[in-house]
PDB file of C-alpha atoms in Angstrom:
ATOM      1  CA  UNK B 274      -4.755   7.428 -10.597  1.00 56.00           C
ATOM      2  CA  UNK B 275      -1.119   5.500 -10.679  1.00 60.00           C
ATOM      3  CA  UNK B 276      -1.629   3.428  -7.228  1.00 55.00           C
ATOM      4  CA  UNK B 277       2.175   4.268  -6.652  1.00 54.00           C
ATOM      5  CA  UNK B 278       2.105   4.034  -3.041  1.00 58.00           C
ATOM      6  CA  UNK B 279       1.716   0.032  -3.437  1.00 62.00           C
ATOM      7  CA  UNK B 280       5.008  -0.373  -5.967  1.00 56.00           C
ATOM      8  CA  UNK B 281       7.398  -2.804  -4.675  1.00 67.00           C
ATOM      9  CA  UNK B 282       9.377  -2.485  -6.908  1.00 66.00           C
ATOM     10  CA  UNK B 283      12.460  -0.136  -8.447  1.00 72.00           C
ATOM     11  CA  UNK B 284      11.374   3.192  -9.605  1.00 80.00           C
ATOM     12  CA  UNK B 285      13.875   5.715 -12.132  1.00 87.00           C
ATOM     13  CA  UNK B 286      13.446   7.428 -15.506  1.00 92.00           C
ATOM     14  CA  UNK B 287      14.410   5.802 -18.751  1.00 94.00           C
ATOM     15  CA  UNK B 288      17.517   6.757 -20.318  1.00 91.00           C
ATOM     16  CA  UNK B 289      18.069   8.771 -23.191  1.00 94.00           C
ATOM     17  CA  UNK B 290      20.202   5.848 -24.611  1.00 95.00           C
ATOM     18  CA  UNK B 291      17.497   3.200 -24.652  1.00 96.00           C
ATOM     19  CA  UNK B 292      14.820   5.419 -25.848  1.00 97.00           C
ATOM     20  CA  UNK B 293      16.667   6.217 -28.976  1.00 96.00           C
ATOM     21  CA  UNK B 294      17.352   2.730 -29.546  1.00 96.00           C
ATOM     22  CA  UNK B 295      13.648   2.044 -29.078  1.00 97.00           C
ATOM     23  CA  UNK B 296      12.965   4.971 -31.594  1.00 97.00           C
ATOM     24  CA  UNK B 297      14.867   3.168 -33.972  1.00 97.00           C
ATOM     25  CA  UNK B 298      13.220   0.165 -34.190  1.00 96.00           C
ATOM     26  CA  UNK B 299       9.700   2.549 -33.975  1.00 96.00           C
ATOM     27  CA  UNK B 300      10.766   4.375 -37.108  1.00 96.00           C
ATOM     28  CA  UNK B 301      10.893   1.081 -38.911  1.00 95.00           C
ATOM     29  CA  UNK B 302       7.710  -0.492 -37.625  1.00 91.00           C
ATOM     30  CA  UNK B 303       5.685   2.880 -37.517  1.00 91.00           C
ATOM     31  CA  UNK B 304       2.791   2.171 -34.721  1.00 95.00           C
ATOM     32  CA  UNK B 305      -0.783   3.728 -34.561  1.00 96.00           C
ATOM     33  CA  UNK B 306      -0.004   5.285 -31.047  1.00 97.00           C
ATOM     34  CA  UNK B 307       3.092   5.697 -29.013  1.00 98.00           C
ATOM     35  CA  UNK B 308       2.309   7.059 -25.092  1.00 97.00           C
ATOM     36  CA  UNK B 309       4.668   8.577 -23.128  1.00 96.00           C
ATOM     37  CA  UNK B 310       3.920   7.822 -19.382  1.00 91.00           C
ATOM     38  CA  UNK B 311       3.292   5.025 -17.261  1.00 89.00           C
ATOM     39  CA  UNK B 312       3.014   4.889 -13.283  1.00 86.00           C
ATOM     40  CA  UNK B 313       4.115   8.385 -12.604  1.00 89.00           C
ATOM     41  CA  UNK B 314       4.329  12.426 -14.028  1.00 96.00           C
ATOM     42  CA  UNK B 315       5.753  12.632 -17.631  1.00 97.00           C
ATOM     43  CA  UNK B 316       6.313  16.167 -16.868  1.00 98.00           C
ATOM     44  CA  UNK B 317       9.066  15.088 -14.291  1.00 96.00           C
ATOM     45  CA  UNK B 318      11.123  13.029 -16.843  1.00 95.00           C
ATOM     46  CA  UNK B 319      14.085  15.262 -17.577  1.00 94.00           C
ATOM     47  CA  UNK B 320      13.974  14.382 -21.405  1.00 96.00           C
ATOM     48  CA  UNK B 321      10.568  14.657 -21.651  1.00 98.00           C
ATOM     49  CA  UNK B 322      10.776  17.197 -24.651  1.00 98.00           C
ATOM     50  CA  UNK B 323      13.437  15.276 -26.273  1.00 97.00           C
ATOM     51  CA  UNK B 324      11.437  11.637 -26.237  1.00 97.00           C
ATOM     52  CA  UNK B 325       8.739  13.547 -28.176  1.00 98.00           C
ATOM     53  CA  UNK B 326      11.072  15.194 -30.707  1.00 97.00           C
ATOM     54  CA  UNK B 327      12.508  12.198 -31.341  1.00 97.00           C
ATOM     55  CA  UNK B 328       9.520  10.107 -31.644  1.00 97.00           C
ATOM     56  CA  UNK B 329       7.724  12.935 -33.924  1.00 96.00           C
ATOM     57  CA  UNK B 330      10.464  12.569 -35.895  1.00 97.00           C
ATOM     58  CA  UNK B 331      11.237   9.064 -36.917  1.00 97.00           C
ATOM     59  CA  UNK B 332       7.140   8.423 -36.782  1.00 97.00           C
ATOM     60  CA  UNK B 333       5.429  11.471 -38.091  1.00 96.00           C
ATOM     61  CA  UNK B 334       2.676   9.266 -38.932  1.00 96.00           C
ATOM     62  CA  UNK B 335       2.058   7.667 -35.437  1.00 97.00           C
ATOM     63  CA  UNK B 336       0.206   9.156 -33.021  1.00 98.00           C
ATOM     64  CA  UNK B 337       1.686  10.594 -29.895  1.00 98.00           C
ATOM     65  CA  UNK B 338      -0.127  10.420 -26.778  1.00 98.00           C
ATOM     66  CA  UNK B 339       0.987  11.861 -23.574  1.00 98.00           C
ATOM     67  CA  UNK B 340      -1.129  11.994 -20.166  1.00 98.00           C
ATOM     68  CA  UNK B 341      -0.219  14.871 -17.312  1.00 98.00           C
ATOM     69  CA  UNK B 342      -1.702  15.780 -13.487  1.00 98.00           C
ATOM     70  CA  UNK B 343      -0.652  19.485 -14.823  1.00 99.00           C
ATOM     71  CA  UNK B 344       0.787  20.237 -11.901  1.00 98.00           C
ATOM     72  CA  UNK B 345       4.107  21.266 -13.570  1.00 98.00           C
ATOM     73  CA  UNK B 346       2.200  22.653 -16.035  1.00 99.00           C
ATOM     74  CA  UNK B 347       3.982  26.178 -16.452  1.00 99.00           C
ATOM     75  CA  UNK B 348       4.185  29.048 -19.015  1.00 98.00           C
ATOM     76  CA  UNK B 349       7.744  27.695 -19.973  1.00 98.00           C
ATOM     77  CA  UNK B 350       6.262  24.002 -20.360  1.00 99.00           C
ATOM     78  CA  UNK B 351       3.423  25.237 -22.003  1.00 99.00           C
ATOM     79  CA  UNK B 352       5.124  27.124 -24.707  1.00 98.00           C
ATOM     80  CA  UNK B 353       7.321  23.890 -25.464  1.00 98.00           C
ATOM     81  CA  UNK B 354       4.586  21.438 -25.558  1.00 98.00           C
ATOM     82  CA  UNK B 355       2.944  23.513 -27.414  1.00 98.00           C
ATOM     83  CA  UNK B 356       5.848  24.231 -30.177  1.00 97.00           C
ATOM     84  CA  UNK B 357       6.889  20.509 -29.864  1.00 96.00           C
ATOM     85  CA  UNK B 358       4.522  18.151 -32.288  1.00 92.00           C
ATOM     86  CA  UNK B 359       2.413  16.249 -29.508  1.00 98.00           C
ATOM     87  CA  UNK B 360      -0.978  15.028 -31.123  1.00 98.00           C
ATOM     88  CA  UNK B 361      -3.041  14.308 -27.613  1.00 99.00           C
ATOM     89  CA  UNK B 362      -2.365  15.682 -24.367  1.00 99.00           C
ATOM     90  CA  UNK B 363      -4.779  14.539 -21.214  1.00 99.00           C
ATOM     91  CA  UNK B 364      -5.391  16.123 -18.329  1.00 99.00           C
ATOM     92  CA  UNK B 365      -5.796  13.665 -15.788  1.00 98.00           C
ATOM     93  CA  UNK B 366      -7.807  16.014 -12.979  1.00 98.00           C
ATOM     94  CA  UNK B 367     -10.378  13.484 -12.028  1.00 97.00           C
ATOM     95  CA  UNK B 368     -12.488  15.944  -9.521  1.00 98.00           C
ATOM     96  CA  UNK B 369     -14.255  19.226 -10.464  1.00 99.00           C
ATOM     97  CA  UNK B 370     -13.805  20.612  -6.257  1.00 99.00           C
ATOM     98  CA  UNK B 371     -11.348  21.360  -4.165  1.00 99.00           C
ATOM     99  CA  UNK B 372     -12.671  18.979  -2.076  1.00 98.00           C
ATOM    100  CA  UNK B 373     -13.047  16.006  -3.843  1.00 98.00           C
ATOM    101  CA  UNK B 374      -9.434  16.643  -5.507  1.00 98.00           C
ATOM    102  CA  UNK B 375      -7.783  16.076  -2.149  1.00 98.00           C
ATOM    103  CA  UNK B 376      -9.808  13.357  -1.064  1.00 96.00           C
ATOM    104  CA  UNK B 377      -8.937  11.237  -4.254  1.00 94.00           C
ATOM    105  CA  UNK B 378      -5.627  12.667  -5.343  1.00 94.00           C
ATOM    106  CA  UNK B 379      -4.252  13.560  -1.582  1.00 94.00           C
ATOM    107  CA  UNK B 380      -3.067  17.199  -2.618  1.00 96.00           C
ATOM    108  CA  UNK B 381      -4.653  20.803  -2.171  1.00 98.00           C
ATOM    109  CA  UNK B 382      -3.415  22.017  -5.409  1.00 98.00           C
ATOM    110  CA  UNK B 383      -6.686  21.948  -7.150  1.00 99.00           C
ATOM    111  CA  UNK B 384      -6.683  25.411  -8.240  1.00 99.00           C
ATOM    112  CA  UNK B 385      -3.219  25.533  -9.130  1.00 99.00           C
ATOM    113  CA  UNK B 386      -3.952  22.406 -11.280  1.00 99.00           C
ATOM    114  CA  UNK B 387      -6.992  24.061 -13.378  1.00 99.00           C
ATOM    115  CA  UNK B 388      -5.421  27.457 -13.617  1.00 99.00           C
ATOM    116  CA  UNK B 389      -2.354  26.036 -15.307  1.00 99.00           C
ATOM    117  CA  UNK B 390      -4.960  24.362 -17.765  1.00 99.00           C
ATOM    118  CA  UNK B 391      -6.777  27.178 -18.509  1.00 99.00           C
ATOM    119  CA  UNK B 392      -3.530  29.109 -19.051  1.00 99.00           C
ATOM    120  CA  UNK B 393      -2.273  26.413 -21.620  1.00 99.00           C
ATOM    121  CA  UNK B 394      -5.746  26.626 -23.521  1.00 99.00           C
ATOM    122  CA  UNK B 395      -5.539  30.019 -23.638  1.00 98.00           C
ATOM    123  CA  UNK B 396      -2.199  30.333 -25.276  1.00 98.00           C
ATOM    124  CA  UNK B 397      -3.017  27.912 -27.265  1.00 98.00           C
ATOM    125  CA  UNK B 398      -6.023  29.458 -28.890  1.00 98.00           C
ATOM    126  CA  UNK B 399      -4.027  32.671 -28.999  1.00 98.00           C
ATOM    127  CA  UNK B 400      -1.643  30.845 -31.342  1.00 98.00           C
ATOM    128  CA  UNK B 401      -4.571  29.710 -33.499  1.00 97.00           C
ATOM    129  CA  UNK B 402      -3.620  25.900 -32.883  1.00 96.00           C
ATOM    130  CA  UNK B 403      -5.629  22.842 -33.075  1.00 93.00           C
ATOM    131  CA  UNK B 404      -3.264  20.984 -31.547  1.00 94.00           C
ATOM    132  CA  UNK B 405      -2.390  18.935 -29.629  1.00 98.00           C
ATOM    133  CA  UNK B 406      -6.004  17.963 -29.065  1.00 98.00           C
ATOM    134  CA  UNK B 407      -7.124  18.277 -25.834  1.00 99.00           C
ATOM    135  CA  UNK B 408      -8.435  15.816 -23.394  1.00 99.00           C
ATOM    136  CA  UNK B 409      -9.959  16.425 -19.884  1.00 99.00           C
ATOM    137  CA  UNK B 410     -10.463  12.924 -17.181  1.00 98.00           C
ATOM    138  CA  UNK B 411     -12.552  12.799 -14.880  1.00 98.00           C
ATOM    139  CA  UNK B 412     -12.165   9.221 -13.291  1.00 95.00           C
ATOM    140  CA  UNK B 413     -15.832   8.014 -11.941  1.00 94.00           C
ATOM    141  CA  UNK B 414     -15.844   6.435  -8.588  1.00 92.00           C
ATOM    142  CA  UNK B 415     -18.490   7.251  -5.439  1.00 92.00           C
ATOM    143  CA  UNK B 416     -16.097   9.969  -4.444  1.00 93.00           C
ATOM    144  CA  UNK B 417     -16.670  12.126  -7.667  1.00 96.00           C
ATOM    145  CA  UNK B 418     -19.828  10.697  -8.994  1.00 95.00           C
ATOM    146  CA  UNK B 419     -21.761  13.803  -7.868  1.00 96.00           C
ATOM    147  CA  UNK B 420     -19.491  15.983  -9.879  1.00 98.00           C
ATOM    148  CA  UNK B 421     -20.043  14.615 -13.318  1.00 98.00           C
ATOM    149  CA  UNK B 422     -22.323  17.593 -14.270  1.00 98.00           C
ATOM    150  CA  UNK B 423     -20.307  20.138 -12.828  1.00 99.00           C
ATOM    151  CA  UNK B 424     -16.967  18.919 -14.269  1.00 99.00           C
ATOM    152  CA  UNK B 425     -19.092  19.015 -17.810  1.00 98.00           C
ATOM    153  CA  UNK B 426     -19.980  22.365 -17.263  1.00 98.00           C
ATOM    154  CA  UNK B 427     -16.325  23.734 -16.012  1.00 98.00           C
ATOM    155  CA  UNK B 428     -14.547  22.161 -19.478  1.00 98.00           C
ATOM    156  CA  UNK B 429     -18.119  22.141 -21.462  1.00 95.00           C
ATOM    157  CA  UNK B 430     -17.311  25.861 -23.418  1.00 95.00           C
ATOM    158  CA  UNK B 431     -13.551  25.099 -23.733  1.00 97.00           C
ATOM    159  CA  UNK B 432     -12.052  23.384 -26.568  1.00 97.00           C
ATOM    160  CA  UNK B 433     -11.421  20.076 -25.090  1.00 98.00           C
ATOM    161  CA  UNK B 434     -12.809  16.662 -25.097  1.00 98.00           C
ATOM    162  CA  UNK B 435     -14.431  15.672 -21.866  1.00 98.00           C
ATOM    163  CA  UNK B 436     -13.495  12.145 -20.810  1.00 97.00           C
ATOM    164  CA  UNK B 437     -15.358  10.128 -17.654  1.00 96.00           C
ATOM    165  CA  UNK B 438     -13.678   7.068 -17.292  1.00 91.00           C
ATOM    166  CA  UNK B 439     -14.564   4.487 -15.230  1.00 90.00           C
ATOM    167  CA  UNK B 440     -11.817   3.564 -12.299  1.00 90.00           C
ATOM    168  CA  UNK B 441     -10.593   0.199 -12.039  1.00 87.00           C
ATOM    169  CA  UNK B 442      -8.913  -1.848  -9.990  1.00 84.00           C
ATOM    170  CA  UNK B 443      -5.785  -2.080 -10.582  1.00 72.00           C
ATOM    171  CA  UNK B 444      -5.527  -5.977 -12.135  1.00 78.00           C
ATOM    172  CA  UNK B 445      -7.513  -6.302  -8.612  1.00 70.00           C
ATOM    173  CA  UNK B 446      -4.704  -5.217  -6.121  1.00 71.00           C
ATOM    174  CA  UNK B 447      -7.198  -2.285  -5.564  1.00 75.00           C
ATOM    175  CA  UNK B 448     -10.196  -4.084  -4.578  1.00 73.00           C
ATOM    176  CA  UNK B 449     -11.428  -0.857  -2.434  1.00 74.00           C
ATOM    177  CA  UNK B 450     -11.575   1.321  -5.144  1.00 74.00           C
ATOM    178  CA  UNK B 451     -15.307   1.531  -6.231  1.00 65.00           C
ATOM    179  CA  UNK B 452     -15.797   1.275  -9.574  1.00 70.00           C
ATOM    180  CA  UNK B 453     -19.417   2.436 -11.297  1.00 74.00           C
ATOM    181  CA  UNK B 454     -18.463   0.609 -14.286  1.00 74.00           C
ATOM    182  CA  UNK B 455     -21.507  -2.006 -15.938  1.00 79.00           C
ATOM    183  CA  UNK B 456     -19.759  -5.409 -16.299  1.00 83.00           C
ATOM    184  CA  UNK B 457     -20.787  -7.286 -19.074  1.00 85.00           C
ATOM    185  CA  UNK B 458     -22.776 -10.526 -18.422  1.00 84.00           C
ATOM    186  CA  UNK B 459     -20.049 -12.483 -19.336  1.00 88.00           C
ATOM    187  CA  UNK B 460     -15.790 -12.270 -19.506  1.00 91.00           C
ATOM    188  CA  UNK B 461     -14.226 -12.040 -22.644  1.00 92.00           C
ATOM    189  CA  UNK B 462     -10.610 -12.060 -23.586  1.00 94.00           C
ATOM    190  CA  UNK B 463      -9.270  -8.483 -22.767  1.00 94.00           C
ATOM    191  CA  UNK B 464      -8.168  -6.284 -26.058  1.00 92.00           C
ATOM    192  CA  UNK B 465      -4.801  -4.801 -24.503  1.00 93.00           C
ATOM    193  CA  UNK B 466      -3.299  -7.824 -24.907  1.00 95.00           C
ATOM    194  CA  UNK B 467      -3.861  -8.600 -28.737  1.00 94.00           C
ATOM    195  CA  UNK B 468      -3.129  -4.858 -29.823  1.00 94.00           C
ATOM    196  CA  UNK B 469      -0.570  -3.224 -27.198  1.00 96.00           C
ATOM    197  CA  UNK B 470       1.854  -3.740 -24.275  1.00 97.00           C
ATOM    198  CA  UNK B 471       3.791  -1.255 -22.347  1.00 97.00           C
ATOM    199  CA  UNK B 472       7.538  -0.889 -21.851  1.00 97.00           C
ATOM    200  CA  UNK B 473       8.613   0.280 -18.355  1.00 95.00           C
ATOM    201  CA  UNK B 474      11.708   2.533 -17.600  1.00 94.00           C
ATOM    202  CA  UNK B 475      14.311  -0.112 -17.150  1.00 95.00           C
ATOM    203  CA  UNK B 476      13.451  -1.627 -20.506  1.00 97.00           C
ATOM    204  CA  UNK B 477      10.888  -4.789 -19.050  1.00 97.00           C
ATOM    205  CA  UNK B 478       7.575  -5.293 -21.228  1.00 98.00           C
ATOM    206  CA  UNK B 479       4.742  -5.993 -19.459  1.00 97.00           C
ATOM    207  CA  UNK B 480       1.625  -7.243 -21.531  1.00 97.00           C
ATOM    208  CA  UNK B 481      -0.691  -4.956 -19.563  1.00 94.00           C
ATOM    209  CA  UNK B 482      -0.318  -1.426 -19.031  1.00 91.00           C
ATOM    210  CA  UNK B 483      -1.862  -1.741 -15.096  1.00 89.00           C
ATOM    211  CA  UNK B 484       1.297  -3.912 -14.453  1.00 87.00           C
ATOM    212  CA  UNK B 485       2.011  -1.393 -11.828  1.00 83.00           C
ATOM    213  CA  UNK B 486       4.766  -4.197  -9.953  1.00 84.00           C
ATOM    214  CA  UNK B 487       5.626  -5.773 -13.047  1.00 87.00           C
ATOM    215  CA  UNK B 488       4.029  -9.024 -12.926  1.00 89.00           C
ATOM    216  CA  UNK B 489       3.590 -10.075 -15.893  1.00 94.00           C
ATOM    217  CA  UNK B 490       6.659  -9.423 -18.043  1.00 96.00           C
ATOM    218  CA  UNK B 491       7.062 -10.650 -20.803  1.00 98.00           C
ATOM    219  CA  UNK B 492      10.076  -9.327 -22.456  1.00 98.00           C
ATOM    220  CA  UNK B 493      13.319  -6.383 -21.481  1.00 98.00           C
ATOM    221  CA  UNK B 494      13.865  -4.615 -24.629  1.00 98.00           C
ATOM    222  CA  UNK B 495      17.868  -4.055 -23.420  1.00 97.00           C
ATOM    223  CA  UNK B 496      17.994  -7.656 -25.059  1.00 98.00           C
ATOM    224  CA  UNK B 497      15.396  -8.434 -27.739  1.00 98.00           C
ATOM    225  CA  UNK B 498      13.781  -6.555 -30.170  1.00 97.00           C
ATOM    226  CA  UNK B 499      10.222  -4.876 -30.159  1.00 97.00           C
ATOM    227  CA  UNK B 500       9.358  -7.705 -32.861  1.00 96.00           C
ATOM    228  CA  UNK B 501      10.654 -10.682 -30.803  1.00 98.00           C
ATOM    229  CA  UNK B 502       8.848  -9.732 -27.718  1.00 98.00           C
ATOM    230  CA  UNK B 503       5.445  -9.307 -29.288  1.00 98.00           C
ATOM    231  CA  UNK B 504       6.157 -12.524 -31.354  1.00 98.00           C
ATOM    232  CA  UNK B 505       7.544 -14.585 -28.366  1.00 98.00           C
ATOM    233  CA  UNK B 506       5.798 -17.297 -26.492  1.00 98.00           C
ATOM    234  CA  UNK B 507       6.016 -15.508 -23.290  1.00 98.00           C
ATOM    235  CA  UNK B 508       3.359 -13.102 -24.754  1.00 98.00           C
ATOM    236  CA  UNK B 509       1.506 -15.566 -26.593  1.00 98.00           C
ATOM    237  CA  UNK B 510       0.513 -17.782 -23.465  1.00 98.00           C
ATOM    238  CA  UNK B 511      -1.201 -15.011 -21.603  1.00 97.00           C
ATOM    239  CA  UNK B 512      -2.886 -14.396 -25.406  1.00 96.00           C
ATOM    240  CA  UNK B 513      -3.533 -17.704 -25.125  1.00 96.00           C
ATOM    241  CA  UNK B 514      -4.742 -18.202 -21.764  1.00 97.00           C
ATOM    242  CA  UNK B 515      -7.221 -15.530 -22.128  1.00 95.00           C
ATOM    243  CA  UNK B 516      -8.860 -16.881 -25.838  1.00 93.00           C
ATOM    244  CA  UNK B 517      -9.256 -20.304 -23.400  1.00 94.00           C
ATOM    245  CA  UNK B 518     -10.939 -18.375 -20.876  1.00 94.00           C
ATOM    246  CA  UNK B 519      -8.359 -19.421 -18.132  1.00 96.00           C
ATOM    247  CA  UNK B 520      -7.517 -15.894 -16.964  1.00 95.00           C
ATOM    248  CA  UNK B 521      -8.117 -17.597 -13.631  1.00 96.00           C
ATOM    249  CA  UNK B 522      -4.262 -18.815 -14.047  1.00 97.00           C
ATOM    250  CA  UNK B 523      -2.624 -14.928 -14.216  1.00 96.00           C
ATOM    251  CA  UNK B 524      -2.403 -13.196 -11.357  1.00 93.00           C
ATOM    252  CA  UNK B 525      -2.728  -9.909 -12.558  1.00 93.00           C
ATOM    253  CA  UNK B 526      -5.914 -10.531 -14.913  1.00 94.00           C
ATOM    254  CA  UNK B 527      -7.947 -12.767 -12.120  1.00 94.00           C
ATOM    255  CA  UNK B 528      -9.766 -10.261 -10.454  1.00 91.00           C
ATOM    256  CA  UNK B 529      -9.623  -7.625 -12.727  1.00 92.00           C
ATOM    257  CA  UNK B 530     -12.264  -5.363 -13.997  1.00 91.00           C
ATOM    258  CA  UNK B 531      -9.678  -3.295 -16.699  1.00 89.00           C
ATOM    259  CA  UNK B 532     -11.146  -5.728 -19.721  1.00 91.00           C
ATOM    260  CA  UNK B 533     -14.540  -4.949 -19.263  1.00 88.00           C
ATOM    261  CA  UNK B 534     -13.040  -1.249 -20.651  1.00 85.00           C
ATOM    262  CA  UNK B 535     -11.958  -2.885 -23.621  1.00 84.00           C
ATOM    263  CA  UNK B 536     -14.561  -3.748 -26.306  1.00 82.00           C
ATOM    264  CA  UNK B 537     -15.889  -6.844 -27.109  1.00 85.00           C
ATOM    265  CA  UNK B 538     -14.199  -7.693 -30.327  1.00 79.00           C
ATOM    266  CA  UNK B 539     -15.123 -11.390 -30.503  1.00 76.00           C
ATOM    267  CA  UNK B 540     -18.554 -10.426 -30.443  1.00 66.00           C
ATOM    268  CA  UNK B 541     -19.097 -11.215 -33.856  1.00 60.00           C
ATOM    269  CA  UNK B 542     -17.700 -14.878 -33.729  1.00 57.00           C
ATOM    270  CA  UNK B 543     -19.817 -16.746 -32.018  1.00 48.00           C
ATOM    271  CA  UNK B 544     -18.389 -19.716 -32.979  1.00 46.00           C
ATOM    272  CA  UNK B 545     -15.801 -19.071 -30.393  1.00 53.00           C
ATOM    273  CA  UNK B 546     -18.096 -18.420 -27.692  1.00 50.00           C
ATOM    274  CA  UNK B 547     -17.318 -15.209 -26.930  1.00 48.00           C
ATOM    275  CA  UNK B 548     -20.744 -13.199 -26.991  1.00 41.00           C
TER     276      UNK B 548
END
């Protein structure tokens, strides 16, 4: 879950203005996989429907990715996502009790939250869709480790993917949270940085998407392209700094655990010592 309770810094919604510019420039470099949402509720962005009309149509091509809590999940929003053109949409519920969903998410809504699910699925099967395809997350951590086979069997017989993702730590500012993931024997460079980067509401880039306080920009779209920021040296030190194994050197990346979700792509070049 978004650790928002630690931001220090500005929160707001990205304007309608700077997204279209943005779509501009996405129309003309057409990316695998555009996400909508980062550190909060996509479902509370008041041009939510809009950014993915606009994206689905300057990008047909790309993928379009957006995760939700459902708890805003109603008919009305329902029928729209459903008649908009979203390709993946994840359910973040991350507990299969009551219980458990108030221990790790803070909220007794946990019935609301799966009913409004269920009531999406079911209108869309009624419309004889296959999409958007569906995703269901169930983050694994000792508080819901004893509900992995029950949250298999409550989404098992639906037409969804069932996703149990390992929690992390939040570029280690969330060294309590307990993570069951198996760390590799040895650090590699992390993937995020050599294939994507995320652009927060005011228009900053951050290299990382767990940038939660946005420490490691590395670019503010409002002044340079898309292009320029992936190209600019900014970016290319912490690319840099991780192929020299000095990760050590960015605060964000020092103690965390996020690469060890990201495959080992140098694995086949041993030459560069990264096995």
């Amino acid at each position: 879950m978004c650790p928002r309770q630690d931001l220090t810094r500005p929160v707001g919604e990205i304007d309608m203005e700077l997204f279209s510019r943005l779509a501009d420039e996405i129309s003309r470099q057409a990316p695998a996989e555009v996400r909508l949402h980062k550190d909060g509720e996509p479902l509370l962005a008041p041009h939510i429907f809009d950014f993915i009309e606009t994206i689905k149509t300057v990008a047909p091509s790309t993928l379009l990715n957006m995760d939700t809590n459902a708890l805003l999940l109603d008919g009305e929003k329902s029928e729209r996502l459903l008649d908009s053109r979203l390709d993946v949409l994840l359910f973040s519920i991350n507990a299969a009790t009551a219980e458990t969903y108030k221990k790790v998410r803070g909220s007794t809504k946990f019935d609301r939250v799966t009913a409004n699910i269920e009531r999406f699925l079911e209108m869309r099967r009624r419309r004889g869709y296959v999409w958007p395809t569906v995703k269901v997350q169930l983050i694994v951590m000792t508080e819901t480790r004893n509900e992995i086979g029950l949250f298999k069997e409550q989404w098992g017989s639906h037409e969804v993917d069932v996703l149990l993702i390992p929690a992390i730590n939040w570029g280690g500012h969330r060294p309590e949270v307990q993570s069951l993931m198996e760390m590799p024997a040895r650090r590699y460079p992390c993937t995020f940085l050599f294939n994507s980067f995320s652009i927060n509401w005011d228009g900053k880039v951050s290299f990382c998407n767990v940038d939660f306080n946005h420490l490691g920009v590395v670019g503010d779209v409002n002044e340079q392209s898309i292009q320029e920021i992936w190209k600019s040296p900014a970016f290319e030190r912490y690319r840099q700094l991780h192929k020299q194994g000095r990760w050590d050197e960015i605060d964000l990346c020092r103690d965390c655990n996020y690469w060890a979700y990201t495959r080992n792509v140098w694995y086949p070049h041993p030459r560069k010592g990264w096995m």
